[in-house]
Amino acid sequence: MSMRLTTKVMSSFRLAVLQLQVGSIKADNLSRARRLVKEAAGQGSKVMLLPECFNSPYGTNFFSSYAEKIPGESTQVLSEAAKENKVYLVGGSIPEEDCGKLYNSCAVFDPDGEIILKHRKIHLFDINVPGKIHFQESETLSPGSSLSMFDTPFCKVGVGICYDMRFAELAQLYSRKGCQLLVYPGAFNMTTGPAHWELLQRARAVDNQVFVATASPARDEAASYMAWGHSSVVNPWGEVISKAGTEETIIYADIDLQYLADIRQQIPITCQRRDDLYAVTSLQDRSG
């Protein structure tokens, strides 16, 4: 009995999603993030997720003035927060400047405060919904060009940023490479948020039999770009197991990897795929 209990404990961990209120003062955003990391650690969280563009307002007119190197000021604060609280911290995203180019980048930190991953948003948010929203990230940002995964003692985690979530192939590749949790810092807006935010998370979770977590900024009705909010965690059955409202908050989810294994056994799509008829492949793997 004790062996079974030990196994059960090792197969679960607490995830925290920090829905941060983001303002125009970078130092305030960083201070608030640090405080929420500490609060979540006090509730037993071992892995944490911050929102997209957590250190600056979201918008093409803000990216260049808030951009930093990585490592830099914002990542130093996150490094210290991860180390002080002994957690894995997925640092949302920040505008990153590198060799004259700007990227929307997510740094991930281990419990020693070391950067173990940097994901640059692969798919840039260039959309035009007449009469509702027009946005062109490519006016200022350059796209990333690599898949991004990291290991924890609990499970392997795949990282995407916001618009990356719309591309099912990325999630499929992460799942096939062993990821059991996919995290997407994001900032869907008041048009795409109510229509697709939860739908996409549930689709990625069910298609790949993984947990999916998203972190949005809290909604600021005075902002030029208003985020939808509603940060969420979805389980491999497609159920929303934790969901925020629109205000600044922390949501928690106990990630049960035995439950994930059970779902994969009950509906064994992994071994039922027709690899003789179709495949989703990483061209990076092929070239390597």
PDB file of N, CA, C and O in Angstrom, residues 256-281:
ATOM      1  N   ASP A 256      -2.644  15.461 -12.456  1.00  0.00           N
ATOM      2  CA  ASP A 256      -2.582  14.039 -12.118  1.00  0.00           C
ATOM      3  C   ASP A 256      -2.155  13.263 -13.362  1.00  0.00           C
ATOM      4  O   ASP A 256      -2.955  13.033 -14.267  1.00  0.00           O
ATOM      5  N   LEU A 257      -0.906  12.853 -13.386  1.00  0.00           N
ATOM      6  CA  LEU A 257      -0.364  12.167 -14.562  1.00  0.00           C
ATOM      7  C   LEU A 257      -0.847  10.728 -14.660  1.00  0.00           C
ATOM      8  O   LEU A 257      -0.846  10.143 -15.751  1.00  0.00           O
ATOM      9  N   GLN A 258      -1.284  10.153 -13.546  1.00  0.00           N
ATOM     10  CA  GLN A 258      -1.895   8.825 -13.607  1.00  0.00           C
ATOM     11  C   GLN A 258      -3.231   8.902 -14.341  1.00  0.00           C
ATOM     12  O   GLN A 258      -3.591   8.014 -15.112  1.00  0.00           O
ATOM     13  N   TYR A 259      -3.959   9.982 -14.099  1.00  0.00           N
ATOM     14  CA  TYR A 259      -5.225  10.196 -14.820  1.00  0.00           C
ATOM     15  C   TYR A 259      -4.962  10.292 -16.315  1.00  0.00           C
ATOM     16  O   TYR A 259      -5.691   9.713 -17.133  1.00  0.00           O
ATOM     17  N   LEU A 260      -3.914  11.025 -16.686  1.00  0.00           N
ATOM     18  CA  LEU A 260      -3.544  11.127 -18.100  1.00  0.00           C
ATOM     19  C   LEU A 260      -3.231   9.754 -18.683  1.00  0.00           C
ATOM     20  O   LEU A 260      -3.708   9.397 -19.768  1.00  0.00           O
ATOM     21  N   ALA A 261      -2.468   8.957 -17.952  1.00  0.00           N
ATOM     22  CA  ALA A 261      -2.127   7.608 -18.420  1.00  0.00           C
ATOM     23  C   ALA A 261      -3.390   6.761 -18.582  1.00  0.00           C
ATOM     24  O   ALA A 261      -3.505   5.980 -19.546  1.00  0.00           O
ATOM     25  N   ASP A 262      -4.326   6.911 -17.665  1.00  0.00           N
ATOM     26  CA  ASP A 262      -5.579   6.153 -17.747  1.00  0.00           C
ATOM     27  C   ASP A 262      -6.366   6.535 -18.998  1.00  0.00           C
ATOM     28  O   ASP A 262      -6.912   5.665 -19.690  1.00  0.00           O
ATOM     29  N   ILE A 263      -6.446   7.826 -19.290  1.00  0.00           N
ATOM     30  CA  ILE A 263      -7.175   8.297 -20.484  1.00  0.00           C
ATOM     31  C   ILE A 263      -6.538   7.711 -21.742  1.00  0.00           C
ATOM     32  O   ILE A 263      -7.233   7.242 -22.655  1.00  0.00           O
ATOM     33  N   ARG A 264      -5.210   7.730 -21.798  1.00  0.00           N
ATOM     34  CA  ARG A 264      -4.518   7.210 -22.975  1.00  0.00           C
ATOM     35  C   ARG A 264      -4.721   5.703 -23.139  1.00  0.00           C
ATOM     36  O   ARG A 264      -4.692   5.195 -24.257  1.00  0.00           O
ATOM     37  N   GLN A 265      -4.926   5.026 -22.027  1.00  0.00           N
ATOM     38  CA  GLN A 265      -5.170   3.587 -22.091  1.00  0.00           C
ATOM     39  C   GLN A 265      -6.609   3.309 -22.526  1.00  0.00           C
ATOM     40  O   GLN A 265      -6.878   2.393 -23.313  1.00  0.00           O
ATOM     41  N   GLN A 266      -7.539   4.104 -22.041  1.00  0.00           N
ATOM     42  CA  GLN A 266      -8.955   3.900 -22.349  1.00  0.00           C
ATOM     43  C   GLN A 266      -9.269   4.202 -23.820  1.00  0.00           C
ATOM     44  O   GLN A 266     -10.060   3.500 -24.457  1.00  0.00           O
ATOM     45  N   ILE A 267      -8.658   5.265 -24.339  1.00  0.00           N
ATOM     46  CA  ILE A 267      -8.861   5.654 -25.741  1.00  0.00           C
ATOM     47  C   ILE A 267      -7.476   5.731 -26.383  1.00  0.00           C
ATOM     48  O   ILE A 267      -6.839   6.798 -26.409  1.00  0.00           O
ATOM     49  N   PRO A 268      -6.947   4.616 -26.879  1.00  0.00           N
ATOM     50  CA  PRO A 268      -5.528   4.526 -27.250  1.00  0.00           C
ATOM     51  C   PRO A 268      -5.206   5.065 -28.645  1.00  0.00           C
ATOM     52  O   PRO A 268      -4.722   4.353 -29.519  1.00  0.00           O
ATOM     53  N   ILE A 269      -5.462   6.363 -28.832  1.00  0.00           N
ATOM     54  CA  ILE A 269      -5.254   6.933 -30.169  1.00  0.00           C
ATOM     55  C   ILE A 269      -3.785   6.900 -30.595  1.00  0.00           C
ATOM     56  O   ILE A 269      -3.492   6.834 -31.786  1.00  0.00           O
ATOM     57  N   THR A 270      -2.886   6.933 -29.623  1.00  0.00           N
ATOM     58  CA  THR A 270      -1.461   6.963 -29.969  1.00  0.00           C
ATOM     59  C   THR A 270      -1.058   5.732 -30.779  1.00  0.00           C
ATOM     60  O   THR A 270      -0.359   5.851 -31.792  1.00  0.00           O
ATOM     61  N   CYS A 271      -1.517   4.566 -30.362  1.00  0.00           N
ATOM     62  CA  CYS A 271      -1.140   3.353 -31.091  1.00  0.00           C
ATOM     63  C   CYS A 271      -2.099   3.042 -32.234  1.00  0.00           C
ATOM     64  O   CYS A 271      -1.861   2.113 -33.012  1.00  0.00           O
ATOM     65  N   GLN A 272      -3.179   3.814 -32.353  1.00  0.00           N
ATOM     66  CA  GLN A 272      -4.140   3.580 -33.431  1.00  0.00           C
ATOM     67  C   GLN A 272      -3.943   4.514 -34.624  1.00  0.00           C
ATOM     68  O   GLN A 272      -4.671   4.404 -35.618  1.00  0.00           O
ATOM     69  N   ARG A 273      -2.987   5.406 -34.519  1.00  0.00           N
ATOM     70  CA  ARG A 273      -2.710   6.299 -35.648  1.00  0.00           C
ATOM     71  C   ARG A 273      -2.311   5.489 -36.873  1.00  0.00           C
ATOM     72  O   ARG A 273      -1.588   4.497 -36.769  1.00  0.00           O
ATOM     73  N   ARG A 274      -2.711   5.954 -38.050  1.00  0.00           N
ATOM     74  CA  ARG A 274      -2.361   5.271 -39.282  1.00  0.00           C
ATOM     75  C   ARG A 274      -1.116   5.922 -39.877  1.00  0.00           C
ATOM     76  O   ARG A 274      -1.192   6.727 -40.805  1.00  0.00           O
ATOM     77  N   ASP A 275       0.032   5.586 -39.325  1.00  0.00           N
ATOM     78  CA  ASP A 275       1.288   6.168 -39.796  1.00  0.00           C
ATOM     79  C   ASP A 275       1.605   5.769 -41.237  1.00  0.00           C
ATOM     80  O   ASP A 275       2.470   6.370 -41.873  1.00  0.00           O
ATOM     81  N   ASP A 276       0.882   4.753 -41.735  1.00  0.00           N
ATOM     82  CA  ASP A 276       1.065   4.380 -43.137  1.00  0.00           C
ATOM     83  C   ASP A 276       0.302   5.307 -44.076  1.00  0.00           C
ATOM     84  O   ASP A 276       0.519   5.294 -45.293  1.00  0.00           O
ATOM     85  N   LEU A 277      -0.584   6.142 -43.522  1.00  0.00           N
ATOM     86  CA  LEU A 277      -1.392   7.033 -44.350  1.00  0.00           C
ATOM     87  C   LEU A 277      -1.060   8.510 -44.169  1.00  0.00           C
ATOM     88  O   LEU A 277      -1.246   9.298 -45.093  1.00  0.00           O
ATOM     89  N   TYR A 278      -0.612   8.891 -42.968  1.00  0.00           N
ATOM     90  CA  TYR A 278      -0.380  10.315 -42.709  1.00  0.00           C
ATOM     91  C   TYR A 278       0.645  10.465 -41.595  1.00  0.00           C
ATOM     92  O   TYR A 278       0.883   9.537 -40.820  1.00  0.00           O
ATOM     93  N   ALA A 279       1.232  11.655 -41.520  1.00  0.00           N
ATOM     94  CA  ALA A 279       2.220  11.936 -40.471  1.00  0.00           C
ATOM     95  C   ALA A 279       2.388  13.440 -40.304  1.00  0.00           C
ATOM     96  O   ALA A 279       2.279  14.203 -41.265  1.00  0.00           O
ATOM     97  N   VAL A 280       2.616  13.845 -39.066  1.00  0.00           N
ATOM     98  CA  VAL A 280       3.046  15.212 -38.771  1.00  0.00           C
ATOM     99  C   VAL A 280       4.489  15.119 -38.311  1.00  0.00           C
ATOM    100  O   VAL A 280       4.785  14.427 -37.333  1.00  0.00           O
ATOM    101  N   THR A 281       5.382  15.761 -39.030  1.00  0.00           N
ATOM    102  CA  THR A 281       6.810  15.617 -38.738  1.00  0.00           C
ATOM    103  C   THR A 281       7.472  16.976 -38.523  1.00  0.00           C
ATOM    104  O   THR A 281       7.014  17.983 -39.043  1.00  0.00           O
TER     105      THR A 281
END
